[in-house]
Amino acid sequence: MVHYKLYRQGMLGMMLVDSLDELIEAGHISPQLAVQVLEKFDQSIDNAFTNYVKAKATIQKDLLTYRFCDDVWTFILNNPTITSENGPIQVDRLKIIACDAKASKK
């Protein structure tokens, strides 16, 4: 099964990569083990979003730009309002990356 590596670019993923780099530099783990940890991270994040996240939100605003490449959609919106069960949120810019679920199950 293929797991997307998008979440490595998030705060948690970047902190994990930094920590693994420090461990490699200190000689505590091998680069091969670090790669295995990152692959397990990808699997775990994918599993968490698939099985545990049930939140829904409504996004209102005009679409600024979009792109579709390699089964990955990217949408960029300016000044959207996001409405969820916690109430509305206003942000300056929103980037949404959506991956084809069928492609990740191959």
PDB file of N, CA and C in Angstrom:
ATOM      1  N   MET A   1       0.842  -1.181   0.000  1.00  0.00           N
ATOM      2  CA  MET A   1       0.000   0.000   0.000  1.00  0.00           C
ATOM      3  C   MET A   1       0.884   1.241   0.000  1.00  0.00           C
ATOM      4  N   VAL A   2       0.520   2.200  -0.811  1.00  0.00           N
ATOM      5  CA  VAL A   2       1.261   3.453  -0.906  1.00  0.00           C
ATOM      6  C   VAL A   2       0.686   4.437   0.109  1.00  0.00           C
ATOM      7  N   HIS A   3       1.563   5.104   0.839  1.00  0.00           N
ATOM      8  CA  HIS A   3       1.143   6.144   1.776  1.00  0.00           C
ATOM      9  C   HIS A   3       1.784   7.447   1.338  1.00  0.00           C
ATOM     10  N   TYR A   4       0.982   8.488   1.293  1.00  0.00           N
ATOM     11  CA  TYR A   4       1.498   9.788   0.893  1.00  0.00           C
ATOM     12  C   TYR A   4       2.415  10.353   1.972  1.00  0.00           C
ATOM     13  N   LYS A   5       3.407  11.113   1.564  1.00  0.00           N
ATOM     14  CA  LYS A   5       4.379  11.694   2.482  1.00  0.00           C
ATOM     15  C   LYS A   5       4.074  13.160   2.774  1.00  0.00           C
ATOM     16  N   LEU A   6       2.835  13.586   2.523  1.00  0.00           N
ATOM     17  CA  LEU A   6       2.462  14.995   2.692  1.00  0.00           C
ATOM     18  C   LEU A   6       2.593  15.474   4.124  1.00  0.00           C
ATOM     19  N   TYR A   7       2.322  14.605   5.071  1.00  0.00           N
ATOM     20  CA  TYR A   7       2.282  15.030   6.473  1.00  0.00           C
ATOM     21  C   TYR A   7       3.672  15.236   7.056  1.00  0.00           C
ATOM     22  N   ARG A   8       4.703  14.841   6.344  1.00  0.00           N
ATOM     23  CA  ARG A   8       6.072  15.116   6.785  1.00  0.00           C
ATOM     24  C   ARG A   8       6.360  16.618   6.700  1.00  0.00           C
ATOM     25  N   GLN A   9       5.582  17.340   5.889  1.00  0.00           N
ATOM     26  CA  GLN A   9       5.774  18.785   5.740  1.00  0.00           C
ATOM     27  C   GLN A   9       5.041  19.573   6.819  1.00  0.00           C
ATOM     28  N   GLY A  10       4.213  18.890   7.606  1.00  0.00           N
ATOM     29  CA  GLY A  10       3.525  19.550   8.712  1.00  0.00           C
ATOM     30  C   GLY A  10       4.456  19.707   9.898  1.00  0.00           C
ATOM     31  N   MET A  11       3.992  20.398  10.920  1.00  0.00           N
ATOM     32  CA  MET A  11       4.820  20.676  12.090  1.00  0.00           C
ATOM     33  C   MET A  11       5.312  19.386  12.749  1.00  0.00           C
ATOM     34  N   LEU A  12       4.425  18.428  12.959  1.00  0.00           N
ATOM     35  CA  LEU A  12       4.809  17.173  13.599  1.00  0.00           C
ATOM     36  C   LEU A  12       5.826  16.407  12.760  1.00  0.00           C
ATOM     37  N   GLY A  13       5.597  16.349  11.461  1.00  0.00           N
ATOM     38  CA  GLY A  13       6.515  15.652  10.566  1.00  0.00           C
ATOM     39  C   GLY A  13       7.888  16.300  10.525  1.00  0.00           C
ATOM     40  N   MET A  14       7.927  17.632  10.466  1.00  0.00           N
ATOM     41  CA  MET A  14       9.213  18.331  10.434  1.00  0.00           C
ATOM     42  C   MET A  14       9.985  18.129  11.740  1.00  0.00           C
ATOM     43  N   MET A  15       9.275  18.122  12.867  1.00  0.00           N
ATOM     44  CA  MET A  15       9.933  17.888  14.151  1.00  0.00           C
ATOM     45  C   MET A  15      10.480  16.466  14.226  1.00  0.00           C
ATOM     46  N   LEU A  16       9.738  15.505  13.687  1.00  0.00           N
ATOM     47  CA  LEU A  16      10.210  14.123  13.653  1.00  0.00           C
ATOM     48  C   LEU A  16      11.470  14.004  12.803  1.00  0.00           C
ATOM     49  N   VAL A  17      11.465  14.602  11.627  1.00  0.00           N
ATOM     50  CA  VAL A  17      12.642  14.563  10.745  1.00  0.00           C
ATOM     51  C   VAL A  17      13.849  15.209  11.426  1.00  0.00           C
ATOM     52  N   ASP A  18      13.651  16.347  12.075  1.00  0.00           N
ATOM     53  CA  ASP A  18      14.748  17.015  12.788  1.00  0.00           C
ATOM     54  C   ASP A  18      15.309  16.123  13.898  1.00  0.00           C
ATOM     55  N   SER A  19      14.415  15.490  14.646  1.00  0.00           N
ATOM     56  CA  SER A  19      14.852  14.608  15.737  1.00  0.00           C
ATOM     57  C   SER A  19      15.623  13.408  15.195  1.00  0.00           C
ATOM     58  N   LEU A  20      15.119  12.831  14.111  1.00  0.00           N
ATOM     59  CA  LEU A  20      15.814  11.685  13.513  1.00  0.00           C
ATOM     60  C   LEU A  20      17.192  12.098  12.987  1.00  0.00           C
ATOM     61  N   ASP A  21      17.282  13.285  12.385  1.00  0.00           N
ATOM     62  CA  ASP A  21      18.578  13.787  11.915  1.00  0.00           C
ATOM     63  C   ASP A  21      19.569  13.919  13.069  1.00  0.00           C
ATOM     64  N   GLU A  22      19.103  14.442  14.202  1.00  0.00           N
ATOM     65  CA  GLU A  22      19.979  14.589  15.366  1.00  0.00           C
ATOM     66  C   GLU A  22      20.452  13.229  15.866  1.00  0.00           C
ATOM     67  N   LEU A  23      19.544  12.248  15.883  1.00  0.00           N
ATOM     68  CA  LEU A  23      19.904  10.905  16.341  1.00  0.00           C
ATOM     69  C   LEU A  23      20.916  10.246  15.402  1.00  0.00           C
ATOM     70  N   ILE A  24      20.749  10.480  14.106  1.00  0.00           N
ATOM     71  CA  ILE A  24      21.702   9.935  13.133  1.00  0.00           C
ATOM     72  C   ILE A  24      23.070  10.581  13.327  1.00  0.00           C
ATOM     73  N   GLU A  25      23.100  11.912  13.446  1.00  0.00           N
ATOM     74  CA  GLU A  25      24.362  12.636  13.621  1.00  0.00           C
ATOM     75  C   GLU A  25      25.079  12.223  14.903  1.00  0.00           C
ATOM     76  N   ALA A  26      24.315  11.913  15.948  1.00  0.00           N
ATOM     77  CA  ALA A  26      24.920  11.499  17.215  1.00  0.00           C
ATOM     78  C   ALA A  26      25.331  10.026  17.189  1.00  0.00           C
ATOM     79  N   GLY A  27      24.958   9.319  16.135  1.00  0.00           N
ATOM     80  CA  GLY A  27      25.325   7.908  16.021  1.00  0.00           C
ATOM     81  C   GLY A  27      24.439   6.956  16.803  1.00  0.00           C
ATOM     82  N   HIS A  28      23.260   7.431  17.239  1.00  0.00           N
ATOM     83  CA  HIS A  28      22.365   6.591  18.025  1.00  0.00           C
ATOM     84  C   HIS A  28      21.504   5.665  17.158  1.00  0.00           C
ATOM     85  N   ILE A  29      21.205   6.082  15.942  1.00  0.00           N
ATOM     86  CA  ILE A  29      20.431   5.241  15.027  1.00  0.00           C
ATOM     87  C   ILE A  29      21.057   5.315  13.636  1.00  0.00           C
ATOM     88  N   SER A  30      20.713   4.345  12.809  1.00  0.00           N
ATOM     89  CA  SER A  30      21.213   4.326  11.431  1.00  0.00           C
ATOM     90  C   SER A  30      20.240   5.070  10.522  1.00  0.00           C
ATOM     91  N   PRO A  31      20.704   5.539   9.374  1.00  0.00           N
ATOM     92  CA  PRO A  31      19.796   6.172   8.421  1.00  0.00           C
ATOM     93  C   PRO A  31      18.674   5.227   7.966  1.00  0.00           C
ATOM     94  N   GLN A  32      18.974   3.939   7.883  1.00  0.00           N
ATOM     95  CA  GLN A  32      17.953   2.969   7.480  1.00  0.00           C
ATOM     96  C   GLN A  32      16.820   2.901   8.507  1.00  0.00           C
ATOM     97  N   LEU A  33      17.174   2.972   9.794  1.00  0.00           N
ATOM     98  CA  LEU A  33      16.148   2.968  10.835  1.00  0.00           C
ATOM     99  C   LEU A  33      15.316   4.240  10.764  1.00  0.00           C
ATOM    100  N   ALA A  34      15.946   5.367  10.478  1.00  0.00           N
ATOM    101  CA  ALA A  34      15.213   6.630  10.347  1.00  0.00           C
ATOM    102  C   ALA A  34      14.199   6.554   9.209  1.00  0.00           C
ATOM    103  N   VAL A  35      14.580   5.939   8.094  1.00  0.00           N
ATOM    104  CA  VAL A  35      13.655   5.769   6.963  1.00  0.00           C
ATOM    105  C   VAL A  35      12.481   4.891   7.381  1.00  0.00           C
ATOM    106  N   GLN A  36      12.743   3.830   8.130  1.00  0.00           N
ATOM    107  CA  GLN A  36      11.668   2.957   8.607  1.00  0.00           C
ATOM    108  C   GLN A  36      10.715   3.711   9.533  1.00  0.00           C
ATOM    109  N   VAL A  37      11.264   4.553  10.397  1.00  0.00           N
ATOM    110  CA  VAL A  37      10.429   5.357  11.304  1.00  0.00           C
ATOM    111  C   VAL A  37       9.539   6.310  10.503  1.00  0.00           C
ATOM    112  N   LEU A  38      10.099   6.956   9.483  1.00  0.00           N
ATOM    113  CA  LEU A  38       9.307   7.875   8.655  1.00  0.00           C
ATOM    114  C   LEU A  38       8.219   7.137   7.892  1.00  0.00           C
ATOM    115  N   GLU A  39       8.517   5.936   7.409  1.00  0.00           N
ATOM    116  CA  GLU A  39       7.489   5.143   6.715  1.00  0.00           C
ATOM    117  C   GLU A  39       6.372   4.749   7.674  1.00  0.00           C
ATOM    118  N   LYS A  40       6.720   4.389   8.899  1.00  0.00           N
ATOM    119  CA  LYS A  40       5.709   4.052   9.908  1.00  0.00           C
ATOM    120  C   LYS A  40       4.888   5.296  10.271  1.00  0.00           C
ATOM    121  N   PHE A  41       5.534   6.455  10.333  1.00  0.00           N
ATOM    122  CA  PHE A  41       4.828   7.715  10.575  1.00  0.00           C
ATOM    123  C   PHE A  41       3.786   7.952   9.473  1.00  0.00           C
ATOM    124  N   ASP A  42       4.182   7.769   8.206  1.00  0.00           N
ATOM    125  CA  ASP A  42       3.253   7.945   7.082  1.00  0.00           C
ATOM    126  C   ASP A  42       2.048   7.016   7.229  1.00  0.00           C
ATOM    127  N   GLN A  43       2.309   5.754   7.564  1.00  0.00           N
ATOM    128  CA  GLN A  43       1.227   4.774   7.734  1.00  0.00           C
ATOM    129  C   GLN A  43       0.308   5.168   8.887  1.00  0.00           C
ATOM    130  N   SER A  44       0.902   5.600   9.992  1.00  0.00           N
ATOM    131  CA  SER A  44       0.118   5.936  11.186  1.00  0.00           C
ATOM    132  C   SER A  44      -0.754   7.169  10.968  1.00  0.00           C
ATOM    133  N   ILE A  45      -0.213   8.184  10.318  1.00  0.00           N
ATOM    134  CA  ILE A  45      -0.998   9.384  10.037  1.00  0.00           C
ATOM    135  C   ILE A  45      -2.152   9.055   9.097  1.00  0.00           C
ATOM    136  N   ASP A  46      -1.866   8.281   8.064  1.00  0.00           N
ATOM    137  CA  ASP A  46      -2.907   7.859   7.125  1.00  0.00           C
ATOM    138  C   ASP A  46      -4.000   7.087   7.861  1.00  0.00           C
ATOM    139  N   ASN A  47      -3.608   6.173   8.724  1.00  0.00           N
ATOM    140  CA  ASN A  47      -4.571   5.387   9.494  1.00  0.00           C
ATOM    141  C   ASN A  47      -5.398   6.272  10.426  1.00  0.00           C
ATOM    142  N   ALA A  48      -4.757   7.224  11.093  1.00  0.00           N
ATOM    143  CA  ALA A  48      -5.472   8.107  12.019  1.00  0.00           C
ATOM    144  C   ALA A  48      -6.528   8.934  11.291  1.00  0.00           C
ATOM    145  N   PHE A  49      -6.155   9.524  10.152  1.00  0.00           N
ATOM    146  CA  PHE A  49      -7.120  10.330   9.416  1.00  0.00           C
ATOM    147  C   PHE A  49      -8.236   9.479   8.830  1.00  0.00           C
ATOM    148  N   THR A  50      -7.915   8.282   8.407  1.00  0.00           N
ATOM    149  CA  THR A  50      -8.921   7.398   7.817  1.00  0.00           C
ATOM    150  C   THR A  50      -9.913   6.893   8.856  1.00  0.00           C
ATOM    151  N   ASN A  51      -9.429   6.535  10.040  1.00  0.00           N
ATOM    152  CA  ASN A  51     -10.267   5.835  11.010  1.00  0.00           C
ATOM    153  C   ASN A  51     -10.763   6.673  12.182  1.00  0.00           C
ATOM    154  N   TYR A  52     -10.118   7.787  12.480  1.00  0.00           N
ATOM    155  CA  TYR A  52     -10.468   8.503  13.701  1.00  0.00           C
ATOM    156  C   TYR A  52     -10.973   9.922  13.503  1.00  0.00           C
ATOM    157  N   VAL A  53     -10.605  10.589  12.443  1.00  0.00           N
ATOM    158  CA  VAL A  53     -11.023  11.970  12.237  1.00  0.00           C
ATOM    159  C   VAL A  53     -12.377  11.968  11.531  1.00  0.00           C
ATOM    160  N   LYS A  54     -13.369  12.501  12.196  1.00  0.00           N
ATOM    161  CA  LYS A  54     -14.732  12.525  11.648  1.00  0.00           C
ATOM    162  C   LYS A  54     -15.278  13.938  11.528  1.00  0.00           C
ATOM    163  N   ALA A  55     -14.435  14.938  11.749  1.00  0.00           N
ATOM    164  CA  ALA A  55     -14.867  16.330  11.707  1.00  0.00           C
ATOM    165  C   ALA A  55     -15.242  16.731  10.285  1.00  0.00           C
ATOM    166  N   LYS A  56     -16.195  17.622  10.180  1.00  0.00           N
ATOM    167  CA  LYS A  56     -16.629  18.159   8.897  1.00  0.00           C
ATOM    168  C   LYS A  56     -16.582  19.674   8.963  1.00  0.00           C
ATOM    169  N   ALA A  57     -16.297  20.282   7.832  1.00  0.00           N
ATOM    170  CA  ALA A  57     -16.241  21.744   7.761  1.00  0.00           C
ATOM    171  C   ALA A  57     -16.800  22.196   6.419  1.00  0.00           C
ATOM    172  N   THR A  58     -17.287  23.422   6.400  1.00  0.00           N
ATOM    173  CA  THR A  58     -17.767  24.050   5.173  1.00  0.00           C
ATOM    174  C   THR A  58     -16.844  25.226   4.880  1.00  0.00           C
ATOM    175  N   ILE A  59     -16.398  25.322   3.643  1.00  0.00           N
ATOM    176  CA  ILE A  59     -15.492  26.390   3.247  1.00  0.00           C
ATOM    177  C   ILE A  59     -16.194  27.247   2.205  1.00  0.00           C
ATOM    178  N   GLN A  60     -16.256  28.555   2.463  1.00  0.00           N
ATOM    179  CA  GLN A  60     -16.931  29.459   1.540  1.00  0.00           C
ATOM    180  C   GLN A  60     -15.969  30.543   1.065  1.00  0.00           C
ATOM    181  N   LYS A  61     -15.781  30.600  -0.220  1.00  0.00           N
ATOM    182  CA  LYS A  61     -15.010  31.668  -0.871  1.00  0.00           C
ATOM    183  C   LYS A  61     -14.769  31.244  -2.309  1.00  0.00           C
ATOM    184  N   ASP A  62     -14.372  32.201  -3.114  1.00  0.00           N
ATOM    185  CA  ASP A  62     -14.042  31.902  -4.492  1.00  0.00           C
ATOM    186  C   ASP A  62     -12.675  31.221  -4.560  1.00  0.00           C
ATOM    187  N   LEU A  63     -12.568  30.295  -5.486  1.00  0.00           N
ATOM    188  CA  LEU A  63     -11.323  29.567  -5.689  1.00  0.00           C
ATOM    189  C   LEU A  63     -10.337  30.432  -6.447  1.00  0.00           C
ATOM    190  N   LEU A  64      -9.131  30.594  -5.913  1.00  0.00           N
ATOM    191  CA  LEU A  64      -8.098  31.388  -6.572  1.00  0.00           C
ATOM    192  C   LEU A  64      -7.410  30.564  -7.668  1.00  0.00           C
ATOM    193  N   THR A  65      -6.966  29.358  -7.310  1.00  0.00           N
ATOM    194  CA  THR A  65      -6.309  28.497  -8.287  1.00  0.00           C
ATOM    195  C   THR A  65      -6.445  27.041  -7.868  1.00  0.00           C
ATOM    196  N   TYR A  66      -6.311  26.145  -8.829  1.00  0.00           N
ATOM    197  CA  TYR A  66      -6.334  24.717  -8.522  1.00  0.00           C
ATOM    198  C   TYR A  66      -5.413  23.992  -9.492  1.00  0.00           C
ATOM    199  N   ARG A  67      -5.012  22.786  -9.088  1.00  0.00           N
ATOM    200  CA  ARG A  67      -4.110  21.977  -9.914  1.00  0.00           C
ATOM    201  C   ARG A  67      -4.395  20.506  -9.618  1.00  0.00           C
ATOM    202  N   PHE A  68      -4.251  19.656 -10.640  1.00  0.00           N
ATOM    203  CA  PHE A  68      -4.390  18.208 -10.476  1.00  0.00           C
ATOM    204  C   PHE A  68      -3.194  17.546 -11.150  1.00  0.00           C
ATOM    205  N   CYS A  69      -2.386  16.839 -10.368  1.00  0.00           N
ATOM    206  CA  CYS A  69      -1.189  16.182 -10.901  1.00  0.00           C
ATOM    207  C   CYS A  69      -0.924  14.915 -10.099  1.00  0.00           C
ATOM    208  N   ASP A  70      -0.716  13.821 -10.782  1.00  0.00           N
ATOM    209  CA  ASP A  70      -0.387  12.541 -10.133  1.00  0.00           C
ATOM    210  C   ASP A  70      -1.390  12.161  -9.052  1.00  0.00           C
ATOM    211  N   ASP A  71      -2.671  12.269  -9.351  1.00  0.00           N
ATOM    212  CA  ASP A  71      -3.755  11.919  -8.433  1.00  0.00           C
ATOM    213  C   ASP A  71      -3.790  12.780  -7.173  1.00  0.00           C
ATOM    214  N   VAL A  72      -3.215  13.978  -7.234  1.00  0.00           N
ATOM    215  CA  VAL A  72      -3.229  14.902  -6.097  1.00  0.00           C
ATOM    216  C   VAL A  72      -3.832  16.231  -6.553  1.00  0.00           C
ATOM    217  N   TRP A  73      -4.902  16.662  -5.864  1.00  0.00           N
ATOM    218  CA  TRP A  73      -5.527  17.952  -6.112  1.00  0.00           C
ATOM    219  C   TRP A  73      -4.937  18.971  -5.149  1.00  0.00           C
ATOM    220  N   THR A  74      -4.670  20.181  -5.635  1.00  0.00           N
ATOM    221  CA  THR A  74      -4.248  21.298  -4.800  1.00  0.00           C
ATOM    222  C   THR A  74      -5.174  22.475  -5.100  1.00  0.00           C
ATOM    223  N   PHE A  75      -5.791  23.012  -4.049  1.00  0.00           N
ATOM    224  CA  PHE A  75      -6.692  24.156  -4.167  1.00  0.00           C
ATOM    225  C   PHE A  75      -6.144  25.285  -3.306  1.00  0.00           C
ATOM    226  N   ILE A  76      -6.182  26.519  -3.815  1.00  0.00           N
ATOM    227  CA  ILE A  76      -5.761  27.684  -3.033  1.00  0.00           C
ATOM    228  C   ILE A  76      -6.899  28.700  -3.048  1.00  0.00           C
ATOM    229  N   LEU A  77      -7.300  29.142  -1.844  1.00  0.00           N
ATOM    230  CA  LEU A  77      -8.377  30.117  -1.690  1.00  0.00           C
ATOM    231  C   LEU A  77      -7.846  31.325  -0.930  1.00  0.00           C
ATOM    232  N   ASN A  78      -8.287  32.516  -1.310  1.00  0.00           N
ATOM    233  CA  ASN A  78      -7.945  33.750  -0.597  1.00  0.00           C
ATOM    234  C   ASN A  78      -9.093  34.147   0.318  1.00  0.00           C
ATOM    235  N   ASN A  79      -8.783  34.505   1.543  1.00  0.00           N
ATOM    236  CA  ASN A  79      -9.747  34.997   2.537  1.00  0.00           C
ATOM    237  C   ASN A  79     -10.986  34.111   2.706  1.00  0.00           C
ATOM    238  N   PRO A  80     -10.817  32.795   2.854  1.00  0.00           N
ATOM    239  CA  PRO A  80     -11.995  31.945   3.019  1.00  0.00           C
ATOM    240  C   PRO A  80     -12.530  31.987   4.451  1.00  0.00           C
ATOM    241  N   THR A  81     -13.790  31.632   4.585  1.00  0.00           N
ATOM    242  CA  THR A  81     -14.404  31.430   5.894  1.00  0.00           C
ATOM    243  C   THR A  81     -14.641  29.935   6.042  1.00  0.00           C
ATOM    244  N   ILE A  82     -14.101  29.371   7.104  1.00  0.00           N
ATOM    245  CA  ILE A  82     -14.241  27.948   7.372  1.00  0.00           C
ATOM    246  C   ILE A  82     -15.205  27.803   8.534  1.00  0.00           C
ATOM    247  N   THR A  83     -16.293  27.076   8.336  1.00  0.00           N
ATOM    248  CA  THR A  83     -17.285  26.884   9.384  1.00  0.00           C
ATOM    249  C   THR A  83     -17.283  25.421   9.796  1.00  0.00           C
ATOM    250  N   SER A  84     -17.070  25.183  11.100  1.00  0.00           N
ATOM    251  CA  SER A  84     -17.097  23.828  11.637  1.00  0.00           C
ATOM    252  C   SER A  84     -17.961  23.834  12.883  1.00  0.00           C
ATOM    253  N   GLU A  85     -17.970  22.724  13.597  1.00  0.00           N
ATOM    254  CA  GLU A  85     -18.773  22.643  14.818  1.00  0.00           C
ATOM    255  C   GLU A  85     -18.260  23.599  15.894  1.00  0.00           C
ATOM    256  N   ASN A  86     -17.020  24.087  15.742  1.00  0.00           N
ATOM    257  CA  ASN A  86     -16.450  25.041  16.698  1.00  0.00           C
ATOM    258  C   ASN A  86     -16.725  26.493  16.321  1.00  0.00           C
ATOM    259  N   GLY A  87     -17.440  26.709  15.218  1.00  0.00           N
ATOM    260  CA  GLY A  87     -17.751  28.059  14.791  1.00  0.00           C
ATOM    261  C   GLY A  87     -16.924  28.474  13.591  1.00  0.00           C
ATOM    262  N   PRO A  88     -17.146  29.699  13.094  1.00  0.00           N
ATOM    263  CA  PRO A  88     -16.427  30.149  11.897  1.00  0.00           C
ATOM    264  C   PRO A  88     -14.994  30.593  12.194  1.00  0.00           C
ATOM    265  N   ILE A  89     -14.136  30.382  11.208  1.00  0.00           N
ATOM    266  CA  ILE A  89     -12.734  30.805  11.277  1.00  0.00           C
ATOM    267  C   ILE A  89     -12.439  31.559   9.989  1.00  0.00           C
ATOM    268  N   GLN A  90     -11.823  32.716  10.109  1.00  0.00           N
ATOM    269  CA  GLN A  90     -11.428  33.511   8.947  1.00  0.00           C
ATOM    270  C   GLN A  90      -9.903  33.456   8.840  1.00  0.00           C
ATOM    271  N   VAL A  91      -9.378  33.110   7.659  1.00  0.00           N
ATOM    272  CA  VAL A  91      -7.933  33.081   7.427  1.00  0.00           C
ATOM    273  C   VAL A  91      -7.616  33.864   6.165  1.00  0.00           C
ATOM    274  N   ASP A  92      -6.357  34.270   6.019  1.00  0.00           N
ATOM    275  CA  ASP A  92      -5.950  35.031   4.837  1.00  0.00           C
ATOM    276  C   ASP A  92      -5.872  34.163   3.592  1.00  0.00           C
ATOM    277  N   ARG A  93      -5.313  32.972   3.751  1.00  0.00           N
ATOM    278  CA  ARG A  93      -5.136  32.084   2.602  1.00  0.00           C
ATOM    279  C   ARG A  93      -5.252  30.650   3.087  1.00  0.00           C
ATOM    280  N   LEU A  94      -5.849  29.811   2.265  1.00  0.00           N
ATOM    281  CA  LEU A  94      -6.022  28.399   2.606  1.00  0.00           C
ATOM    282  C   LEU A  94      -5.541  27.551   1.441  1.00  0.00           C
ATOM    283  N   LYS A  95      -4.678  26.593   1.743  1.00  0.00           N
ATOM    284  CA  LYS A  95      -4.204  25.645   0.739  1.00  0.00           C
ATOM    285  C   LYS A  95      -4.706  24.271   1.144  1.00  0.00           C
ATOM    286  N   ILE A  96      -5.438  23.636   0.237  1.00  0.00           N
ATOM    287  CA  ILE A  96      -5.985  22.303   0.480  1.00  0.00           C
ATOM    288  C   ILE A  96      -5.297  21.338  -0.465  1.00  0.00           C
ATOM    289  N   ILE A  97      -4.747  20.271   0.083  1.00  0.00           N
ATOM    290  CA  ILE A  97      -4.142  19.210  -0.718  1.00  0.00           C
ATOM    291  C   ILE A  97      -4.958  17.968  -0.493  1.00  0.00           C
ATOM    292  N   ALA A  98      -5.524  17.417  -1.563  1.00  0.00           N
ATOM    293  CA  ALA A  98      -6.374  16.233  -1.474  1.00  0.00           C
ATOM    294  C   ALA A  98      -5.820  15.146  -2.378  1.00  0.00           C
ATOM    295  N   CYS A  99      -5.652  13.968  -1.816  1.00  0.00           N
ATOM    296  CA  CYS A  99      -5.095  12.839  -2.552  1.00  0.00           C
ATOM    297  C   CYS A  99      -6.198  11.853  -2.913  1.00  0.00           C
ATOM    298  N   ASP A 100      -6.064  11.234  -4.054  1.00  0.00           N
ATOM    299  CA  ASP A 100      -7.027  10.243  -4.509  1.00  0.00           C
ATOM    300  C   ASP A 100      -6.921   9.007  -3.625  1.00  0.00           C
ATOM    301  N   ALA A 101      -7.982   8.691  -2.877  1.00  0.00           N
ATOM    302  CA  ALA A 101      -7.967   7.569  -1.961  1.00  0.00           C
ATOM    303  C   ALA A 101      -7.766   6.243  -2.700  1.00  0.00           C
ATOM    304  N   LYS A 102      -8.300   6.124  -3.887  1.00  0.00           N
ATOM    305  CA  LYS A 102      -8.132   4.888  -4.650  1.00  0.00           C
ATOM    306  C   LYS A 102      -6.672   4.680  -5.024  1.00  0.00           C
ATOM    307  N   ALA A 103      -5.971   5.742  -5.343  1.00  0.00           N
ATOM    308  CA  ALA A 103      -4.547   5.632  -5.716  1.00  0.00           C
ATOM    309  C   ALA A 103      -3.715   5.194  -4.522  1.00  0.00           C
ATOM    310  N   SER A 104      -4.091   5.603  -3.295  1.00  0.00           N
ATOM    311  CA  SER A 104      -3.315   5.246  -2.107  1.00  0.00           C
ATOM    312  C   SER A 104      -3.548   3.810  -1.692  1.00  0.00           C
ATOM    313  N   LYS A 105      -4.570   3.151  -2.205  1.00  0.00           N
ATOM    314  CA  LYS A 105      -4.875   1.769  -1.832  1.00  0.00           C
ATOM    315  C   LYS A 105      -4.207   0.757  -2.733  1.00  0.00           C
ATOM    316  N   LYS A 106      -3.497   1.224  -3.764  1.00  0.00           N
ATOM    317  CA  LYS A 106      -2.838   0.307  -4.697  1.00  0.00           C
ATOM    318  C   LYS A 106      -1.697  -0.416  -4.027  1.00  0.00           C
TER     319      LYS A 106
END
